[in-house]
Coordinates of C-alpha atoms in Angstrom, one line a residue:
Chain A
X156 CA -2.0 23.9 -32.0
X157 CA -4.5 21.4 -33.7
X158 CA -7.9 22.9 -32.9
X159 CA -11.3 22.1 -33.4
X160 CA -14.2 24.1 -33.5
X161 CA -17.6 23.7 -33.8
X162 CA -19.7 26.8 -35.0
X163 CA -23.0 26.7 -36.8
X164 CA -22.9 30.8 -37.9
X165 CA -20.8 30.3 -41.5
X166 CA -19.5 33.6 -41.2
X167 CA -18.1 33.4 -37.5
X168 CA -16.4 29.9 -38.5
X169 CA -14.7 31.2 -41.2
X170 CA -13.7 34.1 -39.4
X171 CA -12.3 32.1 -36.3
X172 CA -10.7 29.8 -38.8
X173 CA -8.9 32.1 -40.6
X174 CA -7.7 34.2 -38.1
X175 CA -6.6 30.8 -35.7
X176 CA -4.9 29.7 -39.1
X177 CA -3.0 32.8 -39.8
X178 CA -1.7 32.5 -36.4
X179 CA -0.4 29.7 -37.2
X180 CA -2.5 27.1 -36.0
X181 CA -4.3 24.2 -37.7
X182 CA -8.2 24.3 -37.9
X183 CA -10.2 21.5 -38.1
X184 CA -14.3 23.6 -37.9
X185 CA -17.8 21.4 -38.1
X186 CA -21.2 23.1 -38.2
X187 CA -22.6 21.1 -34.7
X188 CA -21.8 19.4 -32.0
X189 CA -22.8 16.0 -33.5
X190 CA -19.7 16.2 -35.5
X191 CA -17.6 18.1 -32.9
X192 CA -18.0 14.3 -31.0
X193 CA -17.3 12.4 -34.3
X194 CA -14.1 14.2 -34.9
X195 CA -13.0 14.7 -31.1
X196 CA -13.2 10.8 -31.3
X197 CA -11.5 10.4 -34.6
X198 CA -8.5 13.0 -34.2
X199 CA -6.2 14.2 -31.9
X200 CA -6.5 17.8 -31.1
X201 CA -5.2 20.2 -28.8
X202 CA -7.9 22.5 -27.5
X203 CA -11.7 22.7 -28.7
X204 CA -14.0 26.2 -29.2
X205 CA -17.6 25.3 -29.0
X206 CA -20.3 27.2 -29.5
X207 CA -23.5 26.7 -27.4
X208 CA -26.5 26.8 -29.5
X209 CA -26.1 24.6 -32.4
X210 CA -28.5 22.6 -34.3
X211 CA -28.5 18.9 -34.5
X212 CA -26.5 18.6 -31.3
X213 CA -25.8 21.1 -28.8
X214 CA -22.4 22.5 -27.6
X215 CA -23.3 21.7 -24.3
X216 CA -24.3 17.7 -25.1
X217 CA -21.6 17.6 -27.0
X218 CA -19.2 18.5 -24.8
X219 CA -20.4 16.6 -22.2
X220 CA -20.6 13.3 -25.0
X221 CA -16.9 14.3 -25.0
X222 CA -16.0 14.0 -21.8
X223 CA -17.8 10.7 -21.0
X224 CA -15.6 9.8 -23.6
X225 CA -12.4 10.0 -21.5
X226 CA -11.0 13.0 -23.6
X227 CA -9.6 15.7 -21.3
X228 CA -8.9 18.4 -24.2
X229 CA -8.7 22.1 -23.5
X230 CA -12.1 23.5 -24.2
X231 CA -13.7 26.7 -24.4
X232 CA -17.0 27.4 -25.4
X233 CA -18.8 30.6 -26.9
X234 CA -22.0 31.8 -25.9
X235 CA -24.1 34.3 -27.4
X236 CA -26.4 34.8 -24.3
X237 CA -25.5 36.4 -20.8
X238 CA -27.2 34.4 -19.2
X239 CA -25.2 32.7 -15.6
X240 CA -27.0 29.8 -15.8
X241 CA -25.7 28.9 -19.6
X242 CA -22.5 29.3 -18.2
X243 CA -22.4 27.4 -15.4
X244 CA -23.8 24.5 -17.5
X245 CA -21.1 24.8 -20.1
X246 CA -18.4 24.7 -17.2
X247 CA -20.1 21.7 -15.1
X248 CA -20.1 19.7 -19.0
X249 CA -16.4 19.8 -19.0
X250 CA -15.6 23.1 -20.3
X251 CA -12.2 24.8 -19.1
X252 CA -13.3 28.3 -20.1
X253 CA -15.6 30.7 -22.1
X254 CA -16.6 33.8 -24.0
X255 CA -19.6 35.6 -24.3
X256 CA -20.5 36.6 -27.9
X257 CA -19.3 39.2 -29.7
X258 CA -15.8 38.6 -28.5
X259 CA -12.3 40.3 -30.3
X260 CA -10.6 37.2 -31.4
X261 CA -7.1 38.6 -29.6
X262 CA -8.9 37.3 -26.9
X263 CA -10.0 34.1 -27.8
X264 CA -6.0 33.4 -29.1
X265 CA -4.9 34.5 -25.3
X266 CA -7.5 32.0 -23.4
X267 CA -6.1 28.9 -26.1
X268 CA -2.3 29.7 -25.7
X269 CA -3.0 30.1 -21.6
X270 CA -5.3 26.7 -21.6
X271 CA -2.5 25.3 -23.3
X272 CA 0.0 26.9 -21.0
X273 CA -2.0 25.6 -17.8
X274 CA -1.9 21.6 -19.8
X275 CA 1.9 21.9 -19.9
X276 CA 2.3 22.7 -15.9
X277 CA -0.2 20.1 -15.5
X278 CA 1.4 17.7 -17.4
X279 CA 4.3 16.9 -14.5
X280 CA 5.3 13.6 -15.0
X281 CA 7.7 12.6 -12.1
X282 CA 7.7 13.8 -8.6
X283 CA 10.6 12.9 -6.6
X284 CA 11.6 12.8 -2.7
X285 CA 14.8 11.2 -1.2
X286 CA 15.4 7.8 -3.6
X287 CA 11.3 7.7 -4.4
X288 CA 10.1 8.4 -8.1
X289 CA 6.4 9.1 -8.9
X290 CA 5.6 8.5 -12.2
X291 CA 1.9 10.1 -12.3
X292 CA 0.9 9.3 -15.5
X293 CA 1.6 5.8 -15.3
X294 CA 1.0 4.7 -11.7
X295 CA 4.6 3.4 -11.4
X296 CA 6.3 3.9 -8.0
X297 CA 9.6 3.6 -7.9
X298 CA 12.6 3.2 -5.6
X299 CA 14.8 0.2 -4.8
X300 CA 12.4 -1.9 -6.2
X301 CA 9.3 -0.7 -8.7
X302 CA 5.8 -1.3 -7.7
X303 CA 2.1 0.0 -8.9
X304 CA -0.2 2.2 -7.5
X305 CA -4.1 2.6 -8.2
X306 CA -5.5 5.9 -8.9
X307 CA -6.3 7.1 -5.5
X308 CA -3.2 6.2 -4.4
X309 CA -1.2 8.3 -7.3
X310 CA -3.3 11.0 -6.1
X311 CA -2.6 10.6 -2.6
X312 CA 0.7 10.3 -2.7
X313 CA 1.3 13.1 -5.5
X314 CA -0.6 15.6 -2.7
X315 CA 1.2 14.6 -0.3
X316 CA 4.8 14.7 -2.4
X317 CA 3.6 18.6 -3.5
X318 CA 3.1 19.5 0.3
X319 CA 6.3 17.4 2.1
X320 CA 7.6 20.9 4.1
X321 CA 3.9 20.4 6.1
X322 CA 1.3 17.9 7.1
X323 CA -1.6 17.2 5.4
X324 CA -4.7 17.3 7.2
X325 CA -7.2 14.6 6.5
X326 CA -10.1 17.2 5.1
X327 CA -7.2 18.0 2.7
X328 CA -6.8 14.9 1.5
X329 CA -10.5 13.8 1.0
X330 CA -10.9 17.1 -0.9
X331 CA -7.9 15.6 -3.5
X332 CA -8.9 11.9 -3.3
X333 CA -12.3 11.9 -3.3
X334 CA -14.0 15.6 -4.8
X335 CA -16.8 15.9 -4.3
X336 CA -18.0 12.3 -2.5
X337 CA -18.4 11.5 0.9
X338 CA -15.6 10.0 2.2
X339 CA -14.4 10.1 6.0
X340 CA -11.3 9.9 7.9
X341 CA -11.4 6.2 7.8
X342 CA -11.2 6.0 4.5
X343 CA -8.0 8.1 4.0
X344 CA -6.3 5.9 6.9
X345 CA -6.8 2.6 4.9
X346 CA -5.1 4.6 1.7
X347 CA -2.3 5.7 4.2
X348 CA -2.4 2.6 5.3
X349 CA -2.1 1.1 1.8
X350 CA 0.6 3.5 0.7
X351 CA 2.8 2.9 4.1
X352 CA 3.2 -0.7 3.0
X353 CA 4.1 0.1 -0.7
X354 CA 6.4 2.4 0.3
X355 CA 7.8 -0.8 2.5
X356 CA 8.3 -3.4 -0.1
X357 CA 10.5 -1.1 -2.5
X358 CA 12.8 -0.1 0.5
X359 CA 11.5 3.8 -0.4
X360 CA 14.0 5.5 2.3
X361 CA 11.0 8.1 2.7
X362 CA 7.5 7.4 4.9
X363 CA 4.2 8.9 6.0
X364 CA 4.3 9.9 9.5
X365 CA 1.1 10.4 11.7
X366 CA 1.2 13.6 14.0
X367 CA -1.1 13.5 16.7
X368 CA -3.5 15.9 15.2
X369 CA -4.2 13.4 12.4
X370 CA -2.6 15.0 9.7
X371 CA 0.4 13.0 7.6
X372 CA 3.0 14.3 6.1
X373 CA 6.0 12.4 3.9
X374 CA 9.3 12.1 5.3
X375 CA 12.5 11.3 4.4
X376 CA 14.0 8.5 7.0
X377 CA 17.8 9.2 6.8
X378 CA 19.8 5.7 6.4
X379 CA 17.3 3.2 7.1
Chain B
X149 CA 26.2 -42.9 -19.9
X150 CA 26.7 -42.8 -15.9
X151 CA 24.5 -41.5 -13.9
X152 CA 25.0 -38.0 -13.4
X153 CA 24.3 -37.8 -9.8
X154 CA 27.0 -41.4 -9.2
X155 CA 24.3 -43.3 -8.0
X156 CA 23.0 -40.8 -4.9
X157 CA 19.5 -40.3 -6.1
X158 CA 18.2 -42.6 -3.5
X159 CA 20.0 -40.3 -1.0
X160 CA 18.9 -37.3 -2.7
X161 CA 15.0 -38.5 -2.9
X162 CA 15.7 -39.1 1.6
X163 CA 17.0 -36.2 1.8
X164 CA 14.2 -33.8 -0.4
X165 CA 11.0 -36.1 1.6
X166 CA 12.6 -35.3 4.9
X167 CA 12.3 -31.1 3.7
X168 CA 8.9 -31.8 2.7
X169 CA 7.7 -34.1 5.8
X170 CA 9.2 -30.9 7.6
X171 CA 7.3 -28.5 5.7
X172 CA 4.0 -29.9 5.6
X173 CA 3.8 -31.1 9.7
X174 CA 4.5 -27.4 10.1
X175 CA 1.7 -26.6 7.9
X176 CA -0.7 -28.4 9.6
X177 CA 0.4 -27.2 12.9
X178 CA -0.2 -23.5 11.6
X179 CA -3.7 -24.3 10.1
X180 CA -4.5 -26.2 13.4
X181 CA -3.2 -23.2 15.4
X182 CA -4.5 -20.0 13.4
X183 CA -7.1 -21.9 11.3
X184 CA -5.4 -20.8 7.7
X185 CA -3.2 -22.4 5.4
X186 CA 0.2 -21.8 5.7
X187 CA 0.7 -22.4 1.9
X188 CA -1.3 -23.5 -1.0
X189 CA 0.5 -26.3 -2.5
X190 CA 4.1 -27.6 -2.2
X191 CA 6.2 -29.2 -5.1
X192 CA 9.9 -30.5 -5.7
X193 CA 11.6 -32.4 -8.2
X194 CA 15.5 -33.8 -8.6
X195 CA 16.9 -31.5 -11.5
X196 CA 16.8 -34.1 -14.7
X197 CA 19.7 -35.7 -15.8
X198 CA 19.6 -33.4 -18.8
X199 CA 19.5 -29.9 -17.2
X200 CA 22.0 -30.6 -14.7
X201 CA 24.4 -31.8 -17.7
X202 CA 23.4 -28.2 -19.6
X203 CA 23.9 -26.3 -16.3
X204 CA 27.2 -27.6 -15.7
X205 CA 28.4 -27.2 -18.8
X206 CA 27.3 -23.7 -19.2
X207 CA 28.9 -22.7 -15.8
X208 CA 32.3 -24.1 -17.7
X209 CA 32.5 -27.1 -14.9
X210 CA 33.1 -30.6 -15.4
X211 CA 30.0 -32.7 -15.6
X212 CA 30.5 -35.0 -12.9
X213 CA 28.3 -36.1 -10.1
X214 CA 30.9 -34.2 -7.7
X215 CA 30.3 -30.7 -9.4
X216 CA 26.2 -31.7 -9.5
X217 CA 26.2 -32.3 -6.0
X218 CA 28.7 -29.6 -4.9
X219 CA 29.0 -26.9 -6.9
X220 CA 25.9 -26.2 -7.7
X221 CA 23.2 -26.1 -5.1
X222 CA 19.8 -26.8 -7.0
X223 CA 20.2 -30.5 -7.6
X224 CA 17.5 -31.3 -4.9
X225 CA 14.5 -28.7 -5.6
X226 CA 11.7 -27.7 -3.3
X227 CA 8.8 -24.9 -4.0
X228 CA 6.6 -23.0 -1.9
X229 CA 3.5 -21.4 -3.0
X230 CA 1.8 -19.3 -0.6
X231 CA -1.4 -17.4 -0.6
X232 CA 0.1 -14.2 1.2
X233 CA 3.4 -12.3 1.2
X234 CA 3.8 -13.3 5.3
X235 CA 3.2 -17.0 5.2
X236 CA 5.8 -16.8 2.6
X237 CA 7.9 -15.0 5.8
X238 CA 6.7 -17.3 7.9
X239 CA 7.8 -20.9 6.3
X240 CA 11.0 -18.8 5.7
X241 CA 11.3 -18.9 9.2
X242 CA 9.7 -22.3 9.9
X243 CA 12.9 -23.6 7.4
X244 CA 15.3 -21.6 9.6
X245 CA 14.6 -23.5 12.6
X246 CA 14.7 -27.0 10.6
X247 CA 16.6 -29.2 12.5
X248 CA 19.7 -30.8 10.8
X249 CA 19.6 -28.0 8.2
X250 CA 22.0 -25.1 7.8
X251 CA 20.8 -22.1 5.6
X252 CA 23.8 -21.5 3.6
X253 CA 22.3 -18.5 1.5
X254 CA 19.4 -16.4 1.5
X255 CA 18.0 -14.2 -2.0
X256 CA 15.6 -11.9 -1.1
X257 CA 13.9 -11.1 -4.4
X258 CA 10.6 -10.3 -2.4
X259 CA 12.5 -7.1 -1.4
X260 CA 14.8 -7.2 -4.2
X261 CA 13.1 -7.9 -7.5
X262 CA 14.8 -8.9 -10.3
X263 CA 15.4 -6.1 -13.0
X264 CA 12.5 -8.5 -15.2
X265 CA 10.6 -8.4 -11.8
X266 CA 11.2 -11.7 -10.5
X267 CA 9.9 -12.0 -6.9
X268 CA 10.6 -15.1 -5.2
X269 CA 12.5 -16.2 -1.9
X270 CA 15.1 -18.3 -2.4
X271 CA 16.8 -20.0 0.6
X272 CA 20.1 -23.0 0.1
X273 CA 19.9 -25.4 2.8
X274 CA 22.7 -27.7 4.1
X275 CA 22.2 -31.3 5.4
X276 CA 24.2 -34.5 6.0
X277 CA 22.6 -37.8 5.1
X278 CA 24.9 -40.6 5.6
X279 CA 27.8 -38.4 6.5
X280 CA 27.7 -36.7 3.0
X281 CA 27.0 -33.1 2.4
X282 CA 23.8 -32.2 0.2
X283 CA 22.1 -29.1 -0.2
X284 CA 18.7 -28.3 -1.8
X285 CA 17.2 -24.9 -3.1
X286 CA 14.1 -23.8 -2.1
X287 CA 11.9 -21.3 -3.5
X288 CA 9.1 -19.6 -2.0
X289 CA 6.5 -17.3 -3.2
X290 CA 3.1 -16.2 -3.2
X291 CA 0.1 -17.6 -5.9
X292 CA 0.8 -14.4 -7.9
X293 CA 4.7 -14.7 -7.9
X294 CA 4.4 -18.2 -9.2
X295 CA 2.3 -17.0 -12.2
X296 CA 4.2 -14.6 -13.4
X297 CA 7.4 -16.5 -13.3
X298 CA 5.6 -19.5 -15.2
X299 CA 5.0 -17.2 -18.2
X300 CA 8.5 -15.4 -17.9
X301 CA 9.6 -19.1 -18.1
X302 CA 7.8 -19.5 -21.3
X303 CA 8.8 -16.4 -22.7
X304 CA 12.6 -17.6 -21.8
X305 CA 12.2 -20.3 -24.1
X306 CA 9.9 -18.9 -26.9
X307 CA 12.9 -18.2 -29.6
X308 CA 10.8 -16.5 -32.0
X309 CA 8.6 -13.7 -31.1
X310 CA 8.5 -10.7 -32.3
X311 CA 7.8 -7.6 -30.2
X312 CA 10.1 -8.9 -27.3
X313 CA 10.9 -5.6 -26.3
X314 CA 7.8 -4.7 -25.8
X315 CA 6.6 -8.2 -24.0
X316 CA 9.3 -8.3 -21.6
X317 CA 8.3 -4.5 -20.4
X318 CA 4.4 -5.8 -20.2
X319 CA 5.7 -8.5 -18.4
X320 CA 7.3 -5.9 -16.4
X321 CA 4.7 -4.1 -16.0
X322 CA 2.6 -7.4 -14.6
X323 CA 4.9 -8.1 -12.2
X324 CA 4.6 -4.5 -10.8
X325 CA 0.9 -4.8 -10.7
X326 CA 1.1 -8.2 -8.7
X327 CA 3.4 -7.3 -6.3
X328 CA 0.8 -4.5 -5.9
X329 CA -2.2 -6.8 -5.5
X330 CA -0.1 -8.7 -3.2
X331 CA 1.1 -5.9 -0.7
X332 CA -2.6 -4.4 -0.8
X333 CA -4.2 -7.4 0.1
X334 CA -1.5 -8.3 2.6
X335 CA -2.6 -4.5 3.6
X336 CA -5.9 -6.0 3.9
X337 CA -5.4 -8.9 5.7
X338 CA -3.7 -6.9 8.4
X339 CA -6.6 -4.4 9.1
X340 CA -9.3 -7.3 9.2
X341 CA -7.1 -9.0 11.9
X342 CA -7.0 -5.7 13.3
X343 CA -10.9 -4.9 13.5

């Protein structure tokens, strides 16, 4: 892995760095957040340690900096306080995980190699059902014909394509399609609605079916 | 050099202006009738003298006016552009029920894109004009449709690109992101009608 780290104590960088690098990672470490941004924008990396407290720039503004940015790296940060609050901060900036000072570096290893383990299973490309091909990343639907799908639909459809052996309800797919805003029934029937016809024009031999308890599940239609 | 079409483009032009006069008293019947357009703008053309030679000669046939009239069907050309994928459907059907005219073949490539994702309709219609056979092609498709194929068209003559690989999947990629826009908005359309 290609990590950076940002860690004002000398001693505890050079520590982390050496014992990342004899594990056989790559360590790129900076002294503050400030240059934690500059190099998050500059290279490519796979996961990021951040400490909290740091002068110039702070973990925590840093981090967030980062993820304004676009960048959805693996990140943990290190804290030297117990304090809840510092924690929850950290998280709500954009961090995936974090450890409280002093930590045994075994551990720190584990939380990178399962971030990066969790990344992988994340990172599903293509999700398939009867002769309809999801390409998540991209936004490309695909079955007799190809056609494009916005955001909110990739991640309408996608739930619904994890879930085909029941129906979604609608709460469900608010929660996936809008976290955290206030959208209302209506809102996921114009999406359906949306989708239904997109599935249409490529001849997708699958559908969304309305039961009568307004949920929708996807269907194969056998032999249209 | 003779005339490539034997001295039938007189016939040819009777034949294309009655299709048109058909087309656009139909359009003004559906604007009078549900207040919209039925389509945005309307063109046609006889294929030049030039192209039809090329065409013919590329299909390995003799270039006479017989084989431009007959064996090929896109000597007399018509074009639809619509704002909406179903007032495309709709002149479709409007064509079908032309009187005098036989639909000979139908191409769905609103349904069934091109592998480059070429979308258009394209319908062959059959007519007699002074006890002769002619047929025209006509080609309908929405505002969006008709953009895209006007830059495939320039990237179909363009000899000297670099990149094409990339290009043509961008252009790919284009298409899939009309026919998107159109389907939404036909989406749209249907649940403000609805309201």
């Amino acid at each position: 892995m290609k990590i950076l780290l940002a860690e004002d104590e000398n001693d505890l960088r050079e520590v982390i760095t050496d014992y990342l690098e004899y594990q056989g990672h790559t360590v790129t470490a900076v002294p503050n957040g400030k240059e934690a941004l500059d190099r998050a924008g500059s290279d490519a990396f796979d996961a990021m340690v951040m400490d909290v407290m740091m002068p110039v720039m702070d973990g925590i503004t840093a981090m967030r900096r980062i993820r304004e940015s676009g960048n959805t790296l693996p990140a943990i940060f290190l804290t030297a306080k117990g304090e809840v609050s510092d924690r929850i901060e950290g998280l709500d900036a954009g961090a995936d995980d974090y450890l409280t000072k002093p930590f045994a570096l075994e551990e720190l290893h584990a939380r990178l190699r399962a971030l990066e383990r969790r990344r992988r299973d994340y990172r599903v490309r293509t999700m398939t059902l009867g002769n309809l091909e999801l390409n998540t990343e991209t936004g490309e639907l695909k079955a007799h014909n190809t056609i494009s799908l916005s955001q909110k639909e990739v991640r309408m459809l996608s739930c619904l394509l994890a879930h085909t052996d029941r129906a979604m309800k609608a709460e469900e797919l608010i929660r996936e399609v809008w976290p955290g805003e206030d959208a209302g029934e209506g809102s996921v029937r114009i999406y359906i609605s949306f989708l239904q016809d997109k599935l249409m024009s490529i001849h997708a031999d699958v559908e969304i079916r309305e039961d009568e308890d307004h949920s929708f599940r996807l269907q194969e239609v056998p032999n249209v | 050099m003779e005339d490539i079409y034997g001295g039938k483009r007189d016939v040819m032009t009777a034949v294309m202006n009655r299709i048109i006069r058909y087309i656009e008293a139909n359009g003004k019947r559906h604007e009078q009738e549900t207040g919209n357009k039925l389509y945005e703008h309307l063109s046609c053309r006889i294929k030049s003298e030039e192209s039809m030679r090329e065409k013919l000669a590329r299909k390995g046939l003799e270039v006479t006016a017989e084989n431009a009239l007959h064996a090929v069907h896109d000597a007399i050309g018509v074009r639809v552009v619509c704002l909406f994928i179903d007032d495309v459907y709709e002149t479709v059907r409007l064509l079908k029920d032309m009187s005098g005219c036989t639909v000979v073949q139908e191409k769905d490539y609103i349904r069934d894109a091109k592998p480059n994702g070429y979308r258009s309709y394209h319908m062959i219609l059959e007519t007699l004009e002074n006890g002769e056979k002619y047929s025209a092609e006509i080609q309908l498709r929405t505002i969006a449709m008709d953009t895209w194929a006007a830059l495939e068209h320039e990237l179909k003559y363009k000899k000297s690109l670099e990149n094409t690989e990339l290009i043509v999947q961008e252009l790919r990629r284009c298409a899939n992101e009309l026919a998107a826009c159109d389907v939404s908005m036909q989406t749209i359309r249907r649940i403000i009608k609805e309201a």
